[in-house]
CSV table of C-alpha atoms in Angstrom, one decimal:
chain,number,residue,atom,x,y,z
A,206,MET,CA,-15.5,-15.0,-22.4
A,207,THR,CA,-17.1,-13.6,-19.3
A,208,TYR,CA,-15.4,-14.6,-16.3
A,209,ASP,CA,-16.5,-15.4,-13.0
A,210,LEU,CA,-14.4,-12.9,-11.4
A,211,ILE,CA,-11.6,-10.3,-11.8
A,212,ILE,CA,-9.1,-9.4,-9.7
A,213,ILE,CA,-7.3,-5.9,-10.1
A,214,GLY,CA,-4.0,-5.6,-8.3
A,215,GLY,CA,-1.3,-8.1,-7.8
A,216,GLY,CA,-0.5,-7.2,-3.9
A,217,PRO,CA,-1.1,-9.3,-1.1
A,218,ALA,CA,-4.8,-8.9,-1.2
A,219,GLY,CA,-5.3,-9.6,-4.8
A,220,SER,CA,-2.7,-12.7,-5.1
A,221,ALA,CA,-4.1,-14.1,-2.0
A,222,ALA,CA,-7.7,-13.9,-3.4
A,223,GLY,CA,-6.1,-15.5,-6.5
A,224,VAL,CA,-5.2,-18.1,-4.8
A,225,TYR,CA,-8.5,-19.0,-3.1
A,226,ALA,CA,-10.3,-18.1,-6.4
A,227,ALA,CA,-8.5,-20.7,-8.0
A,228,ARG,CA,-8.6,-23.3,-5.3
A,229,LYS,CA,-12.9,-22.8,-5.5
A,230,ARG,CA,-12.6,-23.0,-9.3
A,231,LEU,CA,-13.9,-20.3,-9.9
A,232,LYS,CA,-13.3,-18.7,-13.5
A,233,SER,CA,-10.9,-16.3,-13.0
A,234,ALA,CA,-8.4,-13.6,-14.0
A,235,ILE,CA,-6.1,-11.7,-11.8
A,236,ILE,CA,-4.6,-8.5,-13.7
A,237,ALA,CA,-1.4,-6.5,-12.3
A,238,GLU,CA,1.5,-4.9,-13.4
A,239,GLU,CA,4.0,-6.9,-11.0
A,240,PHE,CA,3.2,-8.9,-8.0
A,241,GLY,CA,4.5,-7.9,-4.4
A,242,GLY,CA,2.7,-4.6,-4.1
A,243,GLN,CA,4.3,-1.7,-2.4
A,244,SER,CA,7.1,-4.2,-0.1
A,245,SER,CA,8.5,-4.7,-3.8
A,246,VAL,CA,10.9,-2.1,-3.0
A,247,SER,CA,11.9,-3.2,0.9
A,248,VAL,CA,15.1,-4.7,1.1
A,249,ASP,CA,14.0,-6.5,4.2
A,250,VAL,CA,10.4,-7.2,4.9
A,251,GLN,CA,10.5,-8.8,8.6
A,252,ASN,CA,6.7,-8.6,9.8
A,253,PHE,CA,5.4,-11.1,7.1
A,254,ILE,CA,4.1,-13.6,9.4
A,255,GLY,CA,5.7,-17.2,9.2
A,256,ILE,CA,8.8,-15.7,7.3
A,257,PRO,CA,11.2,-13.3,9.5
A,258,HIS,CA,13.2,-12.3,6.9
A,259,VAL,CA,12.3,-11.6,3.2
A,260,LYS,CA,13.4,-9.0,0.4
A,261,GLY,CA,10.4,-7.5,-1.0
A,262,ALA,CA,10.8,-8.6,-4.7
A,263,GLU,CA,11.6,-12.2,-3.7
A,264,LEU,CA,8.1,-12.1,-1.6
A,265,GLY,CA,6.8,-10.8,-5.3
A,266,ARG,CA,8.2,-13.8,-6.9
A,267,MET,CA,6.5,-16.0,-3.9
A,268,PHE,CA,2.9,-14.5,-4.4
A,269,LYS,CA,3.4,-15.3,-8.2
A,270,ASP,CA,4.4,-19.1,-7.9
A,271,HIS,CA,1.5,-19.7,-5.3
A,272,LEU,CA,-0.7,-18.6,-8.0
A,273,LYS,CA,0.6,-20.4,-10.6
A,274,GLU,CA,0.6,-23.0,-8.2
A,275,TYR,CA,-3.1,-23.3,-8.2
A,276,ALA,CA,-4.0,-21.7,-11.4
A,277,ASP,CA,-4.7,-25.0,-14.0
A,278,ASP,CA,-7.2,-24.2,-16.1
A,279,VAL,CA,-9.5,-21.3,-13.9
A,280,LEU,CA,-6.9,-18.5,-13.1
A,281,GLU,CA,-5.4,-16.4,-15.8
A,282,ILE,CA,-2.5,-14.9,-14.7
A,283,VAL,CA,-1.9,-11.3,-16.7
A,284,GLU,CA,1.7,-9.9,-15.5
A,285,GLY,CA,2.9,-6.7,-17.1
A,286,ASP,CA,-0.3,-5.0,-17.8
A,287,ARG,CA,-2.2,-2.3,-16.1
A,288,VAL,CA,-5.9,-1.7,-15.9
A,289,THR,CA,-7.3,1.5,-17.2
A,290,GLU,CA,-10.7,1.4,-17.0
A,291,LEU,CA,-13.5,-0.2,-14.6
A,292,LYS,CA,-16.9,0.2,-15.6
A,293,ASP,CA,-20.5,-1.8,-15.6
A,294,ILE,CA,-22.2,-3.2,-18.4
A,295,LYS,CA,-26.1,-2.6,-19.0
A,296,ASP,CA,-26.8,-5.9,-19.1
A,297,GLY,CA,-25.3,-6.7,-15.5
A,298,GLY,CA,-21.6,-7.6,-14.9
A,299,PHE,CA,-18.6,-5.5,-15.6
A,300,GLU,CA,-16.1,-4.9,-18.0
A,301,VAL,CA,-12.4,-4.2,-17.7
A,302,LYS,CA,-9.8,-2.3,-20.5
A,303,THR,CA,-5.8,-2.4,-19.9
A,304,LYS,CA,-3.0,-0.3,-21.2
A,305,ARG,CA,-2.2,-3.1,-23.7
A,306,GLY,CA,-5.9,-2.8,-25.5
A,307,LYS,CA,-7.1,-5.8,-24.1
A,308,THR,CA,-11.1,-5.8,-22.7
A,309,TYR,CA,-12.4,-8.4,-20.1
A,310,GLU,CA,-15.9,-9.0,-18.6
A,311,ALA,CA,-16.8,-10.3,-15.8
A,312,ARG,CA,-19.5,-10.9,-13.2
A,313,ALA,CA,-17.7,-9.9,-10.2
A,314,VAL,CA,-14.8,-7.9,-9.7
A,315,LEU,CA,-12.5,-7.4,-6.7
A,316,VAL,CA,-10.3,-4.2,-6.8
A,317,ALA,CA,-6.8,-4.8,-4.9
A,318,SER,CA,-5.0,-2.1,-6.8
A,319,GLY,CA,-3.7,-0.8,-3.9
A,320,SER,CA,-1.9,2.9,-3.0
A,321,ARG,CA,1.4,4.3,-4.1
A,322,ARG,CA,3.3,6.5,-1.7
A,323,ARG,CA,3.4,10.2,-1.8
A,324,LYS,CA,6.8,10.8,-2.6
A,325,LEU,CA,8.8,13.5,-1.0
A,326,PRO,CA,9.8,16.2,-3.7
A,327,VAL,CA,13.1,17.3,-2.7
A,328,LYS,CA,16.8,17.0,-3.9
A,329,GLY,CA,17.9,13.7,-3.0
A,330,ALA,CA,14.7,11.8,-2.3
A,331,ASP,CA,14.5,10.0,-5.8
A,332,GLU,CA,18.5,9.2,-5.8
A,333,PHE,CA,18.7,7.7,-2.2
A,334,GLU,CA,15.0,5.6,-2.3
A,335,GLY,CA,15.8,2.1,-1.0
A,336,LYS,CA,19.4,3.4,0.4
A,337,GLY,CA,18.3,5.4,3.6
A,338,VAL,CA,15.0,7.1,2.1
A,339,VAL,CA,12.2,4.6,3.4
A,340,TYR,CA,8.4,5.3,2.7
A,341,CYS,CA,7.3,2.0,5.3
A,342,ALA,CA,8.5,2.3,9.4
A,343,SER,CA,7.0,-1.3,9.9
A,344,CYS,CA,9.0,-3.0,6.9
A,345,ASP,CA,12.7,-1.4,7.5
A,346,ALA,CA,12.5,0.4,10.9
A,347,PRO,CA,14.7,-2.7,12.4
A,348,LEU,CA,17.4,-2.1,9.7
A,349,PHE,CA,18.1,1.1,11.3
A,350,SER,CA,19.0,0.0,14.5
A,351,GLY,CA,22.0,2.2,16.0
A,352,MET,CA,21.5,4.7,13.7
A,353,LYS,CA,19.7,8.5,14.1
A,354,THR,CA,16.7,9.0,12.0
A,355,VAL,CA,14.3,11.4,10.7
A,356,VAL,CA,10.3,11.0,10.2
A,357,VAL,CA,9.3,13.4,7.8
A,358,GLY,CA,5.4,14.1,8.3
A,359,GLY,CA,3.4,15.0,11.3
A,360,GLY,CA,0.0,12.9,10.8
A,361,ASN,CA,-0.5,9.9,12.8
A,362,ALA,CA,1.3,7.9,10.3
A,363,GLY,CA,4.3,10.3,10.9
A,364,PHE,CA,4.0,9.8,15.0
A,365,GLU,CA,3.4,6.0,14.6
A,366,SER,CA,6.5,5.2,12.2
A,367,ALA,CA,8.4,7.7,15.1
A,368,GLN,CA,7.3,5.7,18.0
A,369,GLN,CA,8.2,2.0,16.1
A,370,LEU,CA,11.4,3.9,15.0
A,371,LEU,CA,12.2,4.5,18.8
A,372,GLU,CA,12.5,0.7,19.4
A,373,TYR,CA,15.8,0.9,17.5
A,374,SER,CA,16.9,4.3,16.6
A,375,PRO,CA,18.8,6.3,19.8
A,376,GLN,CA,17.7,9.8,18.3
A,377,VAL,CA,14.6,10.3,16.2
A,378,THR,CA,13.3,13.7,14.7
A,379,LEU,CA,10.4,14.3,13.4
A,380,LEU,CA,9.5,17.1,10.6
A,381,GLU,CA,6.3,18.9,10.0
A,382,VAL,CA,5.7,21.5,7.5
A,383,SER,CA,2.5,23.5,9.1
A,384,ASP,CA,2.1,25.2,12.3
A,385,SER,CA,0.5,22.0,14.1
A,386,PHE,CA,0.6,18.3,14.2
A,387,LYS,CA,-2.3,16.4,12.4
A,388,ALA,CA,-2.0,13.4,14.7
A,389,ASP,CA,-4.2,12.7,17.6
A,390,PRO,CA,-3.2,14.9,20.5
A,391,VAL,CA,-2.6,11.5,22.6
A,392,THR,CA,-0.3,9.9,20.1
A,393,VAL,CA,1.6,13.4,20.0
A,394,GLU,CA,1.6,13.2,23.9
A,395,ASN,CA,2.6,9.4,24.0
A,396,VAL,CA,5.4,9.6,21.4
A,397,SER,CA,6.9,12.8,22.7
A,398,LYS,CA,7.4,11.5,26.0
A,399,SER,CA,10.6,10.0,24.9
A,400,ASP,CA,13.7,11.6,25.6
A,401,LYS,CA,14.9,10.4,22.3
A,402,PHE,CA,12.4,12.4,20.2
A,403,THR,CA,12.4,15.5,18.8
A,404,ALA,CA,9.2,17.2,17.0
A,405,LEU,CA,10.0,20.4,14.9
A,406,LYS,CA,6.8,22.3,13.5
A,407,GLU,CA,7.1,24.7,10.5
A,408,VAL,CA,10.1,23.4,9.0
A,409,GLN,CA,10.7,22.1,5.2
A,410,ILE,CA,12.9,19.7,4.2
A,411,THR,CA,15.2,20.8,1.5
A,412,GLU,CA,17.4,18.3,0.4
A,413,ILE,CA,18.6,14.5,1.1
A,414,LYS,CA,22.4,14.3,1.4
A,415,GLY,CA,24.7,11.1,1.1
A,416,ASP,CA,27.0,8.8,-1.1
A,417,LYS,CA,26.1,5.9,-1.7
A,418,PHE,CA,23.4,6.1,1.6
A,419,VAL,CA,21.8,8.4,3.3
A,420,GLU,CA,24.4,10.6,5.2
A,421,GLY,CA,22.1,13.7,6.4
A,422,VAL,CA,19.1,16.0,5.6
A,423,VAL,CA,19.0,19.7,5.4
A,424,TYR,CA,16.0,21.7,6.3
A,425,LYS,CA,14.7,25.5,6.6
A,426,ASP,CA,12.9,26.7,9.6
A,427,LYS,CA,10.6,29.1,9.5
A,428,ASP,CA,12.5,32.2,9.4
A,429,GLY,CA,14.4,30.8,6.6
A,430,LYS,CA,17.6,29.6,8.3
A,431,GLU,CA,19.1,26.3,7.1
A,432,HIS,CA,20.1,23.4,9.6
A,433,GLU,CA,21.5,20.2,8.7
A,434,LEU,CA,21.1,16.7,10.5
A,435,GLU,CA,23.2,13.8,10.6
A,436,VAL,CA,21.3,10.9,9.9
A,437,LYS,CA,21.1,7.4,8.3
A,438,GLY,CA,17.3,7.2,8.0
A,439,VAL,CA,14.7,9.7,6.4
A,440,PHE,CA,11.1,8.0,6.6
A,441,VAL,CA,8.5,9.5,4.8
A,442,GLU,CA,5.0,9.7,5.7
A,443,ILE,CA,3.4,12.7,4.0
A,444,GLY,CA,0.3,10.4,2.6
A,445,ALA,CA,-0.9,7.8,0.2
A,446,ILE,CA,-2.4,8.1,-3.2
A,447,PRO,CA,-5.5,5.6,-3.8
A,448,ASN,CA,-4.8,3.7,-7.1
A,449,ASN,CA,-8.4,4.7,-8.2
A,450,ASP,CA,-7.8,6.5,-11.4
A,451,PHE,CA,-9.2,3.7,-13.6
A,452,ILE,CA,-12.9,3.2,-12.1
A,453,GLU,CA,-15.5,4.8,-13.8
A,454,LYS,CA,-16.7,8.0,-11.9
A,455,GLY,CA,-19.8,7.1,-9.5
A,456,LEU,CA,-19.2,3.2,-10.0
A,457,VAL,CA,-18.4,3.5,-6.1
A,458,ASP,CA,-18.4,5.3,-3.5
A,459,MET,CA,-15.1,6.7,-1.9
A,460,ASN,CA,-14.2,8.8,0.9
A,461,LYS,CA,-12.6,12.2,0.5
A,462,ILE,CA,-8.9,11.0,-0.1
A,463,GLY,CA,-10.1,8.2,-2.8
A,464,GLU,CA,-10.4,5.1,-0.7
A,465,ILE,CA,-13.1,2.9,-2.0
A,466,ILE,CA,-15.7,3.0,1.2
A,467,ILE,CA,-16.2,-1.1,1.7
A,468,ASP,CA,-18.7,-3.4,4.3
A,469,HIS,CA,-15.7,-4.2,6.5
A,470,LYS,CA,-17.4,-7.5,7.5
A,471,TYR,CA,-17.5,-8.5,3.9
A,472,GLY,CA,-15.3,-6.4,1.6
A,473,ARG,CA,-18.1,-5.0,-0.5
A,474,SER,CA,-18.6,-1.8,-2.3
A,475,SER,CA,-21.7,0.1,-2.4
A,476,LYS,CA,-22.1,-1.3,-6.3
A,477,GLU,CA,-23.3,-4.8,-6.4
A,478,GLY,CA,-20.5,-7.1,-7.7
A,479,ILE,CA,-17.6,-5.0,-7.0
A,480,TRP,CA,-15.7,-6.0,-3.7
A,481,ALA,CA,-12.5,-3.9,-2.3
A,482,ALA,CA,-9.5,-5.1,-0.3
A,483,GLY,CA,-5.9,-3.8,0.8
A,484,ASP,CA,-4.6,-0.4,0.4
A,485,ILE,CA,-7.7,0.7,-2.1
A,486,SER,CA,-9.9,0.1,0.8
A,487,ASP,CA,-11.0,2.2,3.4
A,488,VAL,CA,-9.2,-0.4,5.9
A,489,PRO,CA,-7.8,1.7,9.0
A,490,TYR,CA,-4.4,-0.3,9.1
A,491,LYS,CA,-2.5,-0.5,5.8
A,492,GLN,CA,-0.4,-3.9,6.2
A,493,ASN,CA,0.9,-7.0,4.3
A,494,ASN,CA,-0.9,-9.5,6.7
A,495,ILE,CA,-4.4,-7.5,7.1
A,496,SER,CA,-4.4,-6.7,3.2
A,497,MET,CA,-4.2,-10.6,2.9
A,498,GLY,CA,-6.5,-11.2,5.4
A,499,ASP,CA,-9.3,-8.8,3.8
A,500,GLY,CA,-8.3,-10.6,0.2
A,501,VAL,CA,-9.3,-14.0,1.3
A,502,LYS,CA,-12.4,-12.4,3.4
A,503,ALA,CA,-13.4,-10.4,0.4
A,504,LEU,CA,-13.1,-13.9,-1.9
A,505,GLU,CA,-14.8,-16.2,0.7
A,506,ASP,CA,-18.0,-13.9,0.2
A,507,ILE,CA,-17.3,-13.5,-3.5
A,508,TYR,CA,-18.0,-16.9,-4.0
A,509,ILE,CA,-21.0,-17.2,-1.7
A,510,TRP,CA,-22.5,-14.3,-3.8
A,511,LEU,CA,-21.5,-16.0,-7.5
A,512,GLN,CA,-23.3,-19.1,-6.4
A,513,LYS,CA,-26.5,-17.3,-5.4
A,514,ASN,CA,-26.2,-15.5,-8.8
A,515,LYS,CA,-25.7,-18.0,-11.4
């Protein structure tokens, strides 16, 4: 069977597109290892519009339940499987293969596979993830009200996270391993105006300490001298890795960090019949609410395209 559409990913972009695809009666399949995206690990998501507080795992369950509500006989929900290959077919359309050995064909594809945070490779980082080690300031900054925090990473994302934390934290220290900040100078200047903010260059974080939760970080300066900061939160902003390894080489245009380049008006990629939405795309702001809107926007365009190309 050839589907009208295959949606790759169960985060906010893919889930939103899946709901709309089902309501428009497109014969579709949505393939996801799990639902919820990166927010699945957040203990309290506070910026999902219309829901002031929700656990990340619960948000993922809500995505899946919403899909089931409209799935009927038009939307196949494939959970617990991962796409391992996406390529085009000579006669038109696309082929998707999964880890479980399944093969799907479709006239159109929406890639909403998201990205994964680049993890901090130091002692204690994995142990305290979700217990003080955080990879999303927009999600979890309010949880650290009145607590001292550290931001790891001196790019725009790091300084923007620090700016958000300054609304809650009495002291924010930013640690950057290189001898210069990669963030825009105006961003660095604006954040640095706060007397609650300290930024250190040429320092290497070596360990995260704690008992049940984070209690401090250890770092070395450029001379190799070790220092320890008492903090309750460590916000990691050292980049993200787009989940693009399953896409056939050259199938779609990507930027230098591996995000799919899209037409931001419609979400179209460089390949006719393939759209992208959410963190896998080169959209500048990576947020649940934005990803959902972009998923819906792409689906609306996909629907029109499918009607024109019957």
